[in-house]
Amino acid sequence: MDDNGRRKFLGICLGGMAAGLAAAFLYPVYRYLAPRTNSGAVAKVVIPEKDVLEGEAKFFEFAGSSAVLVRKKGGELVALSAVCTHLGCIVQWEKDKQDFICPCHGGHYTPDGVVTAGPPPRPLAKLPFSVANGAITVG
Amino acid sequence: MKLLKRLIDWIDVRIGVREVAEKELTGYLLPRTINVWYSMGSVLLVIFGIQVLSGILLLIYYVPDADNAFKSVTSIMNDVPFGWLIRMCHAVGSNMMVLVLLLHMFSVLFMGSYKSPREFNWLSGFILFTMVQGISLTGYLLPWSQLSFWATTVATNSANAIPVAGPYLVEFLRGSKLVGPPTLGRFFALHVALIPLGMAALIGAHLFFLKRTGVSTPPFGQADSTNQWKGGSYQYEDHPGGIPFFPNYALEDLRSVFIYLALFLAVVFFDPYLFFPKDAFLPANPLVTPAHIKPEWYFLANYQTLKIFPNELIGLSVQAVAMTFLALLPFIDRGRERHPLKRPLFLVCAIGGLLLWLGLSVWGHYS
Ligand code: HEM
Ligand code: FES
């Protein structure tokens, strides 16, 4: 009995230490694996106005994701997230049809991001931008 | 508790786990006189596990490319949160593994546990020993530091001494005339895939042999410490009236593991660069050889042996003979006595060999 009591005590101590050690290492390993996103999360993107011609679209990276600037026929500018609202593929610009198509499941959007066909449930997200001195600032 | 019991019942009626636990854990009896040296194998299993886990974590950020390897390792140390911890565990752990492995081998030597019928155990262990050397050597190159580059240059160059095939063998080992990007490619594959898989397989074989022969009885504290194996037919060495592996010896294993972890973490936290000379912090430069290029501590004796013989082939042959002798020891030493103090010839050779190894290492360190 006495011997078993001591063995049990030792077992609980060693087991407890093992659990404590494992927990102490779990946090560093989690931090090691966690994505480090804060880099450039709020950075603005500046694009020269002459890079976006009428009837064309310019894709670029914005806040760790993909975005697009379109200059519609008539000259109006639109800045959109290029991430399809269905399952997250990146939409493509169809210059001849003046619309966006998503290659994954055939979603269609107007240059303003409004869904015209296919499975996407929501329009493409609009991004804030401003134009000054021949430069477009997105963000 | 009730729920747990019901869960175990549910599993037990299907695959009979209680029978396995009874046979392998609580009913697996070990000699009453078993000592702390028998727990070195469990410590080694834990170290191997830590090396595999920390190695997989390092693979996430390490880039096996000559132009980027050093940068990626520097970034693991400086930028990735706790990257320093993972890398230091891996680098310090590799050194500690060799140390514990040597203790395991010495205890097997001094207690005469390599004798019949444990030849397979010894041989599989010996191959594991060479694999640990191989995994250390190949891992050393991966940071692509000055130390990595030149230590690998010197190590691979020693194959040059082999007659006829030597020069081609060196080029084959390196994948190019000099150590370069092709060397990194092959060493990387060896270090992260081939050798670890081979080691896992051999550890499996090592434990299988142990299970089939049964654990040896320590030669200490017995009137008759000779080998009881009869030969002629298969015979499992059981220990009626012994202590159960679980919980008794498992607790002793665990205690040894914790003493090991305390030492290991003391190095990781208080002297992490213990095993790092300063050339480890400079990126590899194939055009500048640093002044004092030395291998890791456990290769210093090999290094010094190559230096003291005027002819490299002799130096290499001496080492080959020593390794072959060690590998074949159970077939050479066939005496029945297992107690070290009753084996004077063995004791003199073993201690002499140990002192020679230590002497050569110290000499290599200061030369
Ligand atoms: C990665 C390396 C190794 C691991 C993980 C390992 C693991 C183990 C384990 C768990 C045991 C059973 C418990 C014990 O007696 O310690 C054992 C026994 C043994 N090992 Fe190893 N070992 C390794 C390397 C070696 C080497 C290098 C040798 C010798 C060349 C060796 C020779 C033996 C022998 C002869 C036994 C049987 C001891 C007895 O029954 O008394 N092992 N090993
Ligand atoms: S992801 Fe775009 S349509 Fe399905």
PDB file of C-alpha atoms in Angstrom, chain B residues 107-367:
ATOM      1  CA  SER B 107      25.921   0.483 -20.711  1.00  0.00           C
ATOM      2  CA  VAL B 108      25.225  -2.344 -23.176  1.00  0.00           C
ATOM      3  CA  LEU B 109      28.980  -2.884 -23.447  1.00  0.00           C
ATOM      4  CA  PHE B 110      29.760  -2.877 -19.735  1.00  0.00           C
ATOM      5  CA  MET B 111      26.807  -5.079 -18.789  1.00  0.00           C
ATOM      6  CA  GLY B 112      27.632  -7.532 -21.556  1.00  0.00           C
ATOM      7  CA  SER B 113      24.097  -7.262 -22.975  1.00  0.00           C
ATOM      8  CA  TYR B 114      25.389  -7.623 -26.530  1.00  0.00           C
ATOM      9  CA  LYS B 115      26.214 -11.291 -25.951  1.00  0.00           C
ATOM     10  CA  SER B 116      24.171 -14.188 -27.364  1.00  0.00           C
ATOM     11  CA  PRO B 117      21.300 -14.200 -28.147  1.00  0.00           C
ATOM     12  CA  ARG B 118      21.320 -10.381 -28.544  1.00  0.00           C
ATOM     13  CA  GLU B 119      23.561 -10.115 -31.636  1.00  0.00           C
ATOM     14  CA  PHE B 120      20.676  -8.742 -33.711  1.00  0.00           C
ATOM     15  CA  ASN B 121      19.962  -6.123 -31.080  1.00  0.00           C
ATOM     16  CA  TRP B 122      23.572  -5.033 -31.120  1.00  0.00           C
ATOM     17  CA  LEU B 123      23.817  -5.013 -34.920  1.00  0.00           C
ATOM     18  CA  SER B 124      20.602  -3.058 -35.427  1.00  0.00           C
ATOM     19  CA  GLY B 125      21.806  -0.663 -32.732  1.00  0.00           C
ATOM     20  CA  PHE B 126      25.148  -0.294 -34.431  1.00  0.00           C
ATOM     21  CA  ILE B 127      23.487   0.563 -37.740  1.00  0.00           C
ATOM     22  CA  LEU B 128      21.379   3.116 -35.851  1.00  0.00           C
ATOM     23  CA  PHE B 129      24.599   4.591 -34.508  1.00  0.00           C
ATOM     24  CA  THR B 130      26.024   5.054 -38.019  1.00  0.00           C
ATOM     25  CA  MET B 131      22.710   6.512 -39.151  1.00  0.00           C
ATOM     26  CA  VAL B 132      22.774   9.042 -36.321  1.00  0.00           C
ATOM     27  CA  GLN B 133      26.258  10.014 -37.481  1.00  0.00           C
ATOM     28  CA  GLY B 134      24.965  10.300 -41.047  1.00  0.00           C
ATOM     29  CA  ILE B 135      21.950  12.385 -40.140  1.00  0.00           C
ATOM     30  CA  SER B 136      24.171  14.736 -38.123  1.00  0.00           C
ATOM     31  CA  LEU B 137      26.670  15.100 -40.933  1.00  0.00           C
ATOM     32  CA  THR B 138      24.033  15.838 -43.559  1.00  0.00           C
ATOM     33  CA  GLY B 139      22.100  18.192 -41.272  1.00  0.00           C
ATOM     34  CA  TYR B 140      25.252  20.167 -40.589  1.00  0.00           C
ATOM     35  CA  LEU B 141      25.348  21.370 -44.215  1.00  0.00           C
ATOM     36  CA  LEU B 142      21.772  22.627 -44.375  1.00  0.00           C
ATOM     37  CA  PRO B 143      22.230  26.122 -42.795  1.00  0.00           C
ATOM     38  CA  TRP B 144      24.770  26.788 -45.570  1.00  0.00           C
ATOM     39  CA  SER B 145      27.059  28.704 -43.229  1.00  0.00           C
ATOM     40  CA  GLN B 146      30.850  28.939 -43.487  1.00  0.00           C
ATOM     41  CA  LEU B 147      30.998  26.139 -40.916  1.00  0.00           C
ATOM     42  CA  SER B 148      28.544  23.968 -42.867  1.00  0.00           C
ATOM     43  CA  PHE B 149      30.289  24.497 -46.148  1.00  0.00           C
ATOM     44  CA  TRP B 150      33.852  23.863 -45.042  1.00  0.00           C
ATOM     45  CA  ALA B 151      33.123  21.064 -42.588  1.00  0.00           C
ATOM     46  CA  THR B 152      31.325  19.263 -45.424  1.00  0.00           C
ATOM     47  CA  THR B 153      34.189  19.994 -47.810  1.00  0.00           C
ATOM     48  CA  VAL B 154      36.675  18.391 -45.407  1.00  0.00           C
ATOM     49  CA  ALA B 155      34.403  15.471 -44.463  1.00  0.00           C
ATOM     50  CA  THR B 156      33.568  14.486 -48.040  1.00  0.00           C
ATOM     51  CA  ASN B 157      37.175  14.997 -49.065  1.00  0.00           C
ATOM     52  CA  SER B 158      38.365  12.220 -46.751  1.00  0.00           C
ATOM     53  CA  ALA B 159      36.894   9.662 -49.170  1.00  0.00           C
ATOM     54  CA  ASN B 160      39.664  10.776 -51.551  1.00  0.00           C
ATOM     55  CA  ALA B 161      42.076   8.491 -49.704  1.00  0.00           C
ATOM     56  CA  ILE B 162      40.292   5.392 -50.992  1.00  0.00           C
ATOM     57  CA  PRO B 163      42.429   3.966 -53.803  1.00  0.00           C
ATOM     58  CA  VAL B 164      41.176   4.099 -57.415  1.00  0.00           C
ATOM     59  CA  ALA B 165      37.530   4.982 -56.720  1.00  0.00           C
ATOM     60  CA  GLY B 166      38.312   7.793 -54.226  1.00  0.00           C
ATOM     61  CA  PRO B 167      38.151  10.886 -56.440  1.00  0.00           C
ATOM     62  CA  TYR B 168      34.994   9.711 -58.183  1.00  0.00           C
ATOM     63  CA  LEU B 169      33.410   8.805 -54.845  1.00  0.00           C
ATOM     64  CA  VAL B 170      34.060  12.320 -53.533  1.00  0.00           C
ATOM     65  CA  GLU B 171      32.426  13.808 -56.614  1.00  0.00           C
ATOM     66  CA  PHE B 172      29.512  11.392 -56.270  1.00  0.00           C
ATOM     67  CA  LEU B 173      28.977  12.311 -52.610  1.00  0.00           C
ATOM     68  CA  ARG B 174      29.002  16.006 -53.507  1.00  0.00           C
ATOM     69  CA  GLY B 175      27.103  15.753 -56.773  1.00  0.00           C
ATOM     70  CA  SER B 176      29.732  18.112 -58.192  1.00  0.00           C
ATOM     71  CA  LYS B 177      33.501  18.635 -58.183  1.00  0.00           C
ATOM     72  CA  LEU B 178      33.321  20.942 -55.169  1.00  0.00           C
ATOM     73  CA  VAL B 179      30.670  21.298 -52.482  1.00  0.00           C
ATOM     74  CA  GLY B 180      27.915  23.378 -54.051  1.00  0.00           C
ATOM     75  CA  PRO B 181      24.175  23.576 -54.725  1.00  0.00           C
ATOM     76  CA  PRO B 182      24.005  19.922 -55.922  1.00  0.00           C
ATOM     77  CA  THR B 183      25.476  18.830 -52.572  1.00  0.00           C
ATOM     78  CA  LEU B 184      22.776  20.699 -50.694  1.00  0.00           C
ATOM     79  CA  GLY B 185      20.087  18.931 -52.752  1.00  0.00           C
ATOM     80  CA  ARG B 186      21.284  15.429 -51.977  1.00  0.00           C
ATOM     81  CA  PHE B 187      22.169  16.106 -48.344  1.00  0.00           C
ATOM     82  CA  PHE B 188      18.731  17.633 -47.830  1.00  0.00           C
ATOM     83  CA  ALA B 189      16.976  14.550 -49.223  1.00  0.00           C
ATOM     84  CA  LEU B 190      19.130  12.288 -47.057  1.00  0.00           C
ATOM     85  CA  HIS B 191      18.627  14.375 -43.942  1.00  0.00           C
ATOM     86  CA  VAL B 192      14.866  14.881 -44.037  1.00  0.00           C
ATOM     87  CA  ALA B 193      13.664  11.739 -45.810  1.00  0.00           C
ATOM     88  CA  LEU B 194      15.914   8.749 -46.360  1.00  0.00           C
ATOM     89  CA  ILE B 195      17.835   8.607 -43.074  1.00  0.00           C
ATOM     90  CA  PRO B 196      14.877   9.408 -40.753  1.00  0.00           C
ATOM     91  CA  LEU B 197      12.726   6.777 -42.479  1.00  0.00           C
ATOM     92  CA  GLY B 198      15.568   4.283 -42.262  1.00  0.00           C
ATOM     93  CA  MET B 199      16.025   5.107 -38.583  1.00  0.00           C
ATOM     94  CA  ALA B 200      12.328   4.637 -37.856  1.00  0.00           C
ATOM     95  CA  ALA B 201      12.478   1.235 -39.552  1.00  0.00           C
ATOM     96  CA  LEU B 202      15.596   0.233 -37.634  1.00  0.00           C
ATOM     97  CA  ILE B 203      14.190   1.405 -34.320  1.00  0.00           C
ATOM     98  CA  GLY B 204      11.229  -0.855 -35.087  1.00  0.00           C
ATOM     99  CA  ALA B 205      13.585  -3.772 -35.785  1.00  0.00           C
ATOM    100  CA  HIS B 206      15.635  -2.961 -32.665  1.00  0.00           C
ATOM    101  CA  LEU B 207      12.534  -3.119 -30.458  1.00  0.00           C
ATOM    102  CA  PHE B 208      11.271  -6.233 -32.217  1.00  0.00           C
ATOM    103  CA  PHE B 209      14.532  -8.039 -31.437  1.00  0.00           C
ATOM    104  CA  LEU B 210      14.288  -6.844 -27.841  1.00  0.00           C
ATOM    105  CA  LYS B 211      10.750  -8.247 -27.578  1.00  0.00           C
ATOM    106  CA  ARG B 212      11.821 -11.598 -28.998  1.00  0.00           C
ATOM    107  CA  THR B 213      14.901 -12.096 -26.836  1.00  0.00           C
ATOM    108  CA  GLY B 214      13.456 -10.512 -23.693  1.00  0.00           C
ATOM    109  CA  VAL B 215      15.299  -7.932 -21.601  1.00  0.00           C
ATOM    110  CA  SER B 216      18.660  -9.046 -20.215  1.00  0.00           C
ATOM    111  CA  THR B 217      19.221  -9.496 -16.485  1.00  0.00           C
ATOM    112  CA  PRO B 218      21.764  -6.985 -15.147  1.00  0.00           C
ATOM    113  CA  PRO B 219      24.962  -8.797 -14.186  1.00  0.00           C
ATOM    114  CA  PHE B 220      25.218  -6.892 -10.895  1.00  0.00           C
ATOM    115  CA  GLY B 221      24.256  -8.222  -7.463  1.00  0.00           C
ATOM    116  CA  GLN B 222      24.138 -11.850  -8.543  1.00  0.00           C
ATOM    117  CA  ALA B 223      26.274 -14.772  -7.416  1.00  0.00           C
ATOM    118  CA  ASP B 224      26.350 -16.123 -10.956  1.00  0.00           C
ATOM    119  CA  SER B 225      26.618 -13.368 -13.553  1.00  0.00           C
ATOM    120  CA  THR B 226      27.322 -15.634 -16.535  1.00  0.00           C
ATOM    121  CA  ASN B 227      25.170 -15.696 -19.636  1.00  0.00           C
ATOM    122  CA  GLN B 228      22.324 -18.182 -19.062  1.00  0.00           C
ATOM    123  CA  TRP B 229      21.462 -18.625 -22.717  1.00  0.00           C
ATOM    124  CA  LYS B 230      21.725 -22.280 -23.752  1.00  0.00           C
ATOM    125  CA  GLY B 231      21.553 -21.988 -27.514  1.00  0.00           C
ATOM    126  CA  GLY B 232      20.296 -24.838 -29.628  1.00  0.00           C
ATOM    127  CA  SER B 233      16.698 -23.675 -29.561  1.00  0.00           C
ATOM    128  CA  TYR B 234      14.792 -20.400 -29.283  1.00  0.00           C
ATOM    129  CA  GLN B 235      14.435 -19.302 -25.697  1.00  0.00           C
ATOM    130  CA  TYR B 236      12.750 -16.147 -24.385  1.00  0.00           C
ATOM    131  CA  GLU B 237      14.449 -14.672 -21.340  1.00  0.00           C
ATOM    132  CA  ASP B 238      11.564 -14.111 -18.931  1.00  0.00           C
ATOM    133  CA  HIS B 239      11.689 -12.768 -15.399  1.00  0.00           C
ATOM    134  CA  PRO B 240       9.155 -14.539 -13.193  1.00  0.00           C
ATOM    135  CA  GLY B 241       8.490 -12.548 -10.029  1.00  0.00           C
ATOM    136  CA  GLY B 242       9.928  -9.426 -11.661  1.00  0.00           C
ATOM    137  CA  ILE B 243       8.526  -5.904 -11.612  1.00  0.00           C
ATOM    138  CA  PRO B 244       5.865  -4.949 -14.166  1.00  0.00           C
ATOM    139  CA  PHE B 245       6.882  -2.564 -16.933  1.00  0.00           C
ATOM    140  CA  PHE B 246       3.747  -0.544 -16.200  1.00  0.00           C
ATOM    141  CA  PRO B 247       3.554   1.276 -13.872  1.00  0.00           C
ATOM    142  CA  ASN B 248       6.842   0.465 -12.131  1.00  0.00           C
ATOM    143  CA  TYR B 249       9.468   0.725 -14.826  1.00  0.00           C
ATOM    144  CA  ALA B 250       7.508   3.173 -16.979  1.00  0.00           C
ATOM    145  CA  LEU B 251       7.820   5.614 -14.075  1.00  0.00           C
ATOM    146  CA  GLU B 252      11.572   5.101 -13.955  1.00  0.00           C
ATOM    147  CA  ASP B 253      11.722   5.661 -17.709  1.00  0.00           C
ATOM    148  CA  LEU B 254       9.733   8.847 -17.244  1.00  0.00           C
ATOM    149  CA  ARG B 255      12.041  10.026 -14.473  1.00  0.00           C
ATOM    150  CA  SER B 256      15.070   9.549 -16.744  1.00  0.00           C
ATOM    151  CA  VAL B 257      13.259  11.382 -19.535  1.00  0.00           C
ATOM    152  CA  PHE B 258      12.645  14.351 -17.227  1.00  0.00           C
ATOM    153  CA  ILE B 259      16.246  14.465 -16.024  1.00  0.00           C
ATOM    154  CA  TYR B 260      17.245  14.460 -19.681  1.00  0.00           C
ATOM    155  CA  LEU B 261      14.752  17.213 -20.532  1.00  0.00           C
ATOM    156  CA  ALA B 262      16.063  19.345 -17.658  1.00  0.00           C
ATOM    157  CA  LEU B 263      19.622  19.103 -19.001  1.00  0.00           C
ATOM    158  CA  PHE B 264      18.489  19.602 -22.578  1.00  0.00           C
ATOM    159  CA  LEU B 265      16.367  22.674 -21.827  1.00  0.00           C
ATOM    160  CA  ALA B 266      19.115  24.096 -19.601  1.00  0.00           C
ATOM    161  CA  VAL B 267      21.381  24.144 -22.654  1.00  0.00           C
ATOM    162  CA  VAL B 268      18.621  25.446 -24.952  1.00  0.00           C
ATOM    163  CA  PHE B 269      17.748  28.329 -22.625  1.00  0.00           C
ATOM    164  CA  PHE B 270      21.032  29.188 -20.904  1.00  0.00           C
ATOM    165  CA  ASP B 271      23.760  28.279 -23.373  1.00  0.00           C
ATOM    166  CA  PRO B 272      22.100  27.746 -26.757  1.00  0.00           C
ATOM    167  CA  TYR B 273      25.296  28.396 -28.708  1.00  0.00           C
ATOM    168  CA  LEU B 274      27.279  25.806 -26.727  1.00  0.00           C
ATOM    169  CA  PHE B 275      27.695  23.730 -29.885  1.00  0.00           C
ATOM    170  CA  PHE B 276      28.025  26.694 -32.300  1.00  0.00           C
ATOM    171  CA  PRO B 277      31.468  28.020 -33.252  1.00  0.00           C
ATOM    172  CA  LYS B 278      31.443  31.516 -34.732  1.00  0.00           C
ATOM    173  CA  ASP B 279      31.757  30.357 -38.353  1.00  0.00           C
ATOM    174  CA  ALA B 280      28.202  29.045 -37.964  1.00  0.00           C
ATOM    175  CA  PHE B 281      27.007  32.665 -38.102  1.00  0.00           C
ATOM    176  CA  LEU B 282      28.646  33.583 -41.429  1.00  0.00           C
ATOM    177  CA  PRO B 283      27.074  32.684 -44.777  1.00  0.00           C
ATOM    178  CA  ALA B 284      29.010  30.141 -46.857  1.00  0.00           C
ATOM    179  CA  ASN B 285      31.699  31.635 -49.067  1.00  0.00           C
ATOM    180  CA  PRO B 286      33.247  29.081 -51.451  1.00  0.00           C
ATOM    181  CA  LEU B 287      36.261  31.360 -52.013  1.00  0.00           C
ATOM    182  CA  VAL B 288      37.285  31.952 -48.392  1.00  0.00           C
ATOM    183  CA  THR B 289      38.259  29.075 -46.116  1.00  0.00           C
ATOM    184  CA  PRO B 290      38.035  30.099 -42.447  1.00  0.00           C
ATOM    185  CA  ALA B 291      41.107  29.591 -40.261  1.00  0.00           C
ATOM    186  CA  HIS B 292      40.124  26.785 -37.868  1.00  0.00           C
ATOM    187  CA  ILE B 293      37.582  24.503 -39.390  1.00  0.00           C
ATOM    188  CA  LYS B 294      36.609  21.687 -37.000  1.00  0.00           C
ATOM    189  CA  PRO B 295      33.900  19.032 -37.111  1.00  0.00           C
ATOM    190  CA  GLU B 296      31.351  18.532 -34.342  1.00  0.00           C
ATOM    191  CA  TRP B 297      32.713  17.235 -31.037  1.00  0.00           C
ATOM    192  CA  TYR B 298      31.784  13.594 -31.693  1.00  0.00           C
ATOM    193  CA  PHE B 299      33.740  13.545 -34.962  1.00  0.00           C
ATOM    194  CA  LEU B 300      36.850  15.145 -33.444  1.00  0.00           C
ATOM    195  CA  ALA B 301      38.488  11.761 -32.775  1.00  0.00           C
ATOM    196  CA  ASN B 302      37.946  10.728 -36.408  1.00  0.00           C
ATOM    197  CA  TYR B 303      39.295  14.095 -37.514  1.00  0.00           C
ATOM    198  CA  GLN B 304      42.404  13.787 -35.366  1.00  0.00           C
ATOM    199  CA  THR B 305      43.014  10.196 -36.489  1.00  0.00           C
ATOM    200  CA  LEU B 306      43.081  11.359 -40.104  1.00  0.00           C
ATOM    201  CA  LYS B 307      45.565  14.062 -39.131  1.00  0.00           C
ATOM    202  CA  ILE B 308      48.102  12.021 -37.175  1.00  0.00           C
ATOM    203  CA  PHE B 309      48.781   9.417 -39.842  1.00  0.00           C
ATOM    204  CA  PRO B 310      51.099  10.634 -42.581  1.00  0.00           C
ATOM    205  CA  ASN B 311      48.994   8.743 -45.120  1.00  0.00           C
ATOM    206  CA  GLU B 312      45.249   9.384 -45.274  1.00  0.00           C
ATOM    207  CA  LEU B 313      44.541   5.837 -46.408  1.00  0.00           C
ATOM    208  CA  ILE B 314      46.071   4.477 -43.206  1.00  0.00           C
ATOM    209  CA  GLY B 315      44.049   6.919 -41.104  1.00  0.00           C
ATOM    210  CA  LEU B 316      40.862   5.898 -42.860  1.00  0.00           C
ATOM    211  CA  SER B 317      41.651   2.177 -42.641  1.00  0.00           C
ATOM    212  CA  VAL B 318      42.314   2.406 -38.900  1.00  0.00           C
ATOM    213  CA  GLN B 319      38.870   3.893 -38.425  1.00  0.00           C
ATOM    214  CA  ALA B 320      37.249   1.295 -40.667  1.00  0.00           C
ATOM    215  CA  VAL B 321      38.907  -1.485 -38.672  1.00  0.00           C
ATOM    216  CA  ALA B 322      37.791   0.053 -35.356  1.00  0.00           C
ATOM    217  CA  MET B 323      34.193   0.404 -36.562  1.00  0.00           C
ATOM    218  CA  THR B 324      34.128  -3.142 -37.972  1.00  0.00           C
ATOM    219  CA  PHE B 325      35.532  -4.481 -34.719  1.00  0.00           C
ATOM    220  CA  LEU B 326      32.814  -2.695 -32.764  1.00  0.00           C
ATOM    221  CA  ALA B 327      30.089  -3.898 -35.134  1.00  0.00           C
ATOM    222  CA  LEU B 328      31.217  -7.513 -34.843  1.00  0.00           C
ATOM    223  CA  LEU B 329      31.938  -7.433 -31.102  1.00  0.00           C
ATOM    224  CA  PRO B 330      29.275 -10.026 -30.131  1.00  0.00           C
ATOM    225  CA  PHE B 331      30.916 -12.483 -32.546  1.00  0.00           C
ATOM    226  CA  ILE B 332      34.425 -11.734 -31.279  1.00  0.00           C
ATOM    227  CA  ASP B 333      33.794 -11.651 -27.512  1.00  0.00           C
ATOM    228  CA  ARG B 334      32.097 -14.983 -26.915  1.00  0.00           C
ATOM    229  CA  GLY B 335      32.882 -15.368 -23.202  1.00  0.00           C
ATOM    230  CA  ARG B 336      29.967 -16.288 -20.947  1.00  0.00           C
ATOM    231  CA  GLU B 337      30.812 -13.868 -18.130  1.00  0.00           C
ATOM    232  CA  ARG B 338      28.844 -10.612 -18.177  1.00  0.00           C
ATOM    233  CA  HIS B 339      29.981  -8.758 -15.047  1.00  0.00           C
ATOM    234  CA  PRO B 340      32.507  -6.084 -16.142  1.00  0.00           C
ATOM    235  CA  LEU B 341      34.771  -6.598 -13.107  1.00  0.00           C
ATOM    236  CA  LYS B 342      35.041 -10.314 -13.900  1.00  0.00           C
ATOM    237  CA  ARG B 343      36.112  -9.556 -17.472  1.00  0.00           C
ATOM    238  CA  PRO B 344      39.560  -7.958 -16.997  1.00  0.00           C
ATOM    239  CA  LEU B 345      40.609  -8.144 -20.653  1.00  0.00           C
ATOM    240  CA  PHE B 346      37.366  -6.576 -21.767  1.00  0.00           C
ATOM    241  CA  LEU B 347      37.570  -3.908 -19.071  1.00  0.00           C
ATOM    242  CA  VAL B 348      41.106  -2.909 -20.027  1.00  0.00           C
ATOM    243  CA  CYS B 349      40.212  -2.742 -23.729  1.00  0.00           C
ATOM    244  CA  ALA B 350      36.968  -0.844 -23.123  1.00  0.00           C
ATOM    245  CA  ILE B 351      38.457   1.736 -20.766  1.00  0.00           C
ATOM    246  CA  GLY B 352      41.583   1.991 -22.916  1.00  0.00           C
ATOM    247  CA  GLY B 353      39.425   2.526 -25.995  1.00  0.00           C
ATOM    248  CA  LEU B 354      37.323   5.113 -24.215  1.00  0.00           C
ATOM    249  CA  LEU B 355      40.384   7.011 -23.010  1.00  0.00           C
ATOM    250  CA  LEU B 356      41.914   6.827 -26.496  1.00  0.00           C
ATOM    251  CA  TRP B 357      38.726   8.234 -27.980  1.00  0.00           C
ATOM    252  CA  LEU B 358      38.570  11.002 -25.370  1.00  0.00           C
ATOM    253  CA  GLY B 359      42.274  11.772 -25.793  1.00  0.00           C
ATOM    254  CA  LEU B 360      42.002  11.998 -29.579  1.00  0.00           C
ATOM    255  CA  SER B 361      38.915  14.222 -29.247  1.00  0.00           C
ATOM    256  CA  VAL B 362      40.621  16.626 -26.849  1.00  0.00           C
ATOM    257  CA  TRP B 363      43.740  16.619 -29.016  1.00  0.00           C
ATOM    258  CA  GLY B 364      41.602  17.282 -32.079  1.00  0.00           C
ATOM    259  CA  HIS B 365      39.893  20.135 -30.279  1.00  0.00           C
ATOM    260  CA  TYR B 366      43.107  21.904 -29.333  1.00  0.00           C
ATOM    261  CA  SER B 367      45.226  21.087 -32.379  1.00  0.00           C
TER     262      SER B 367
END
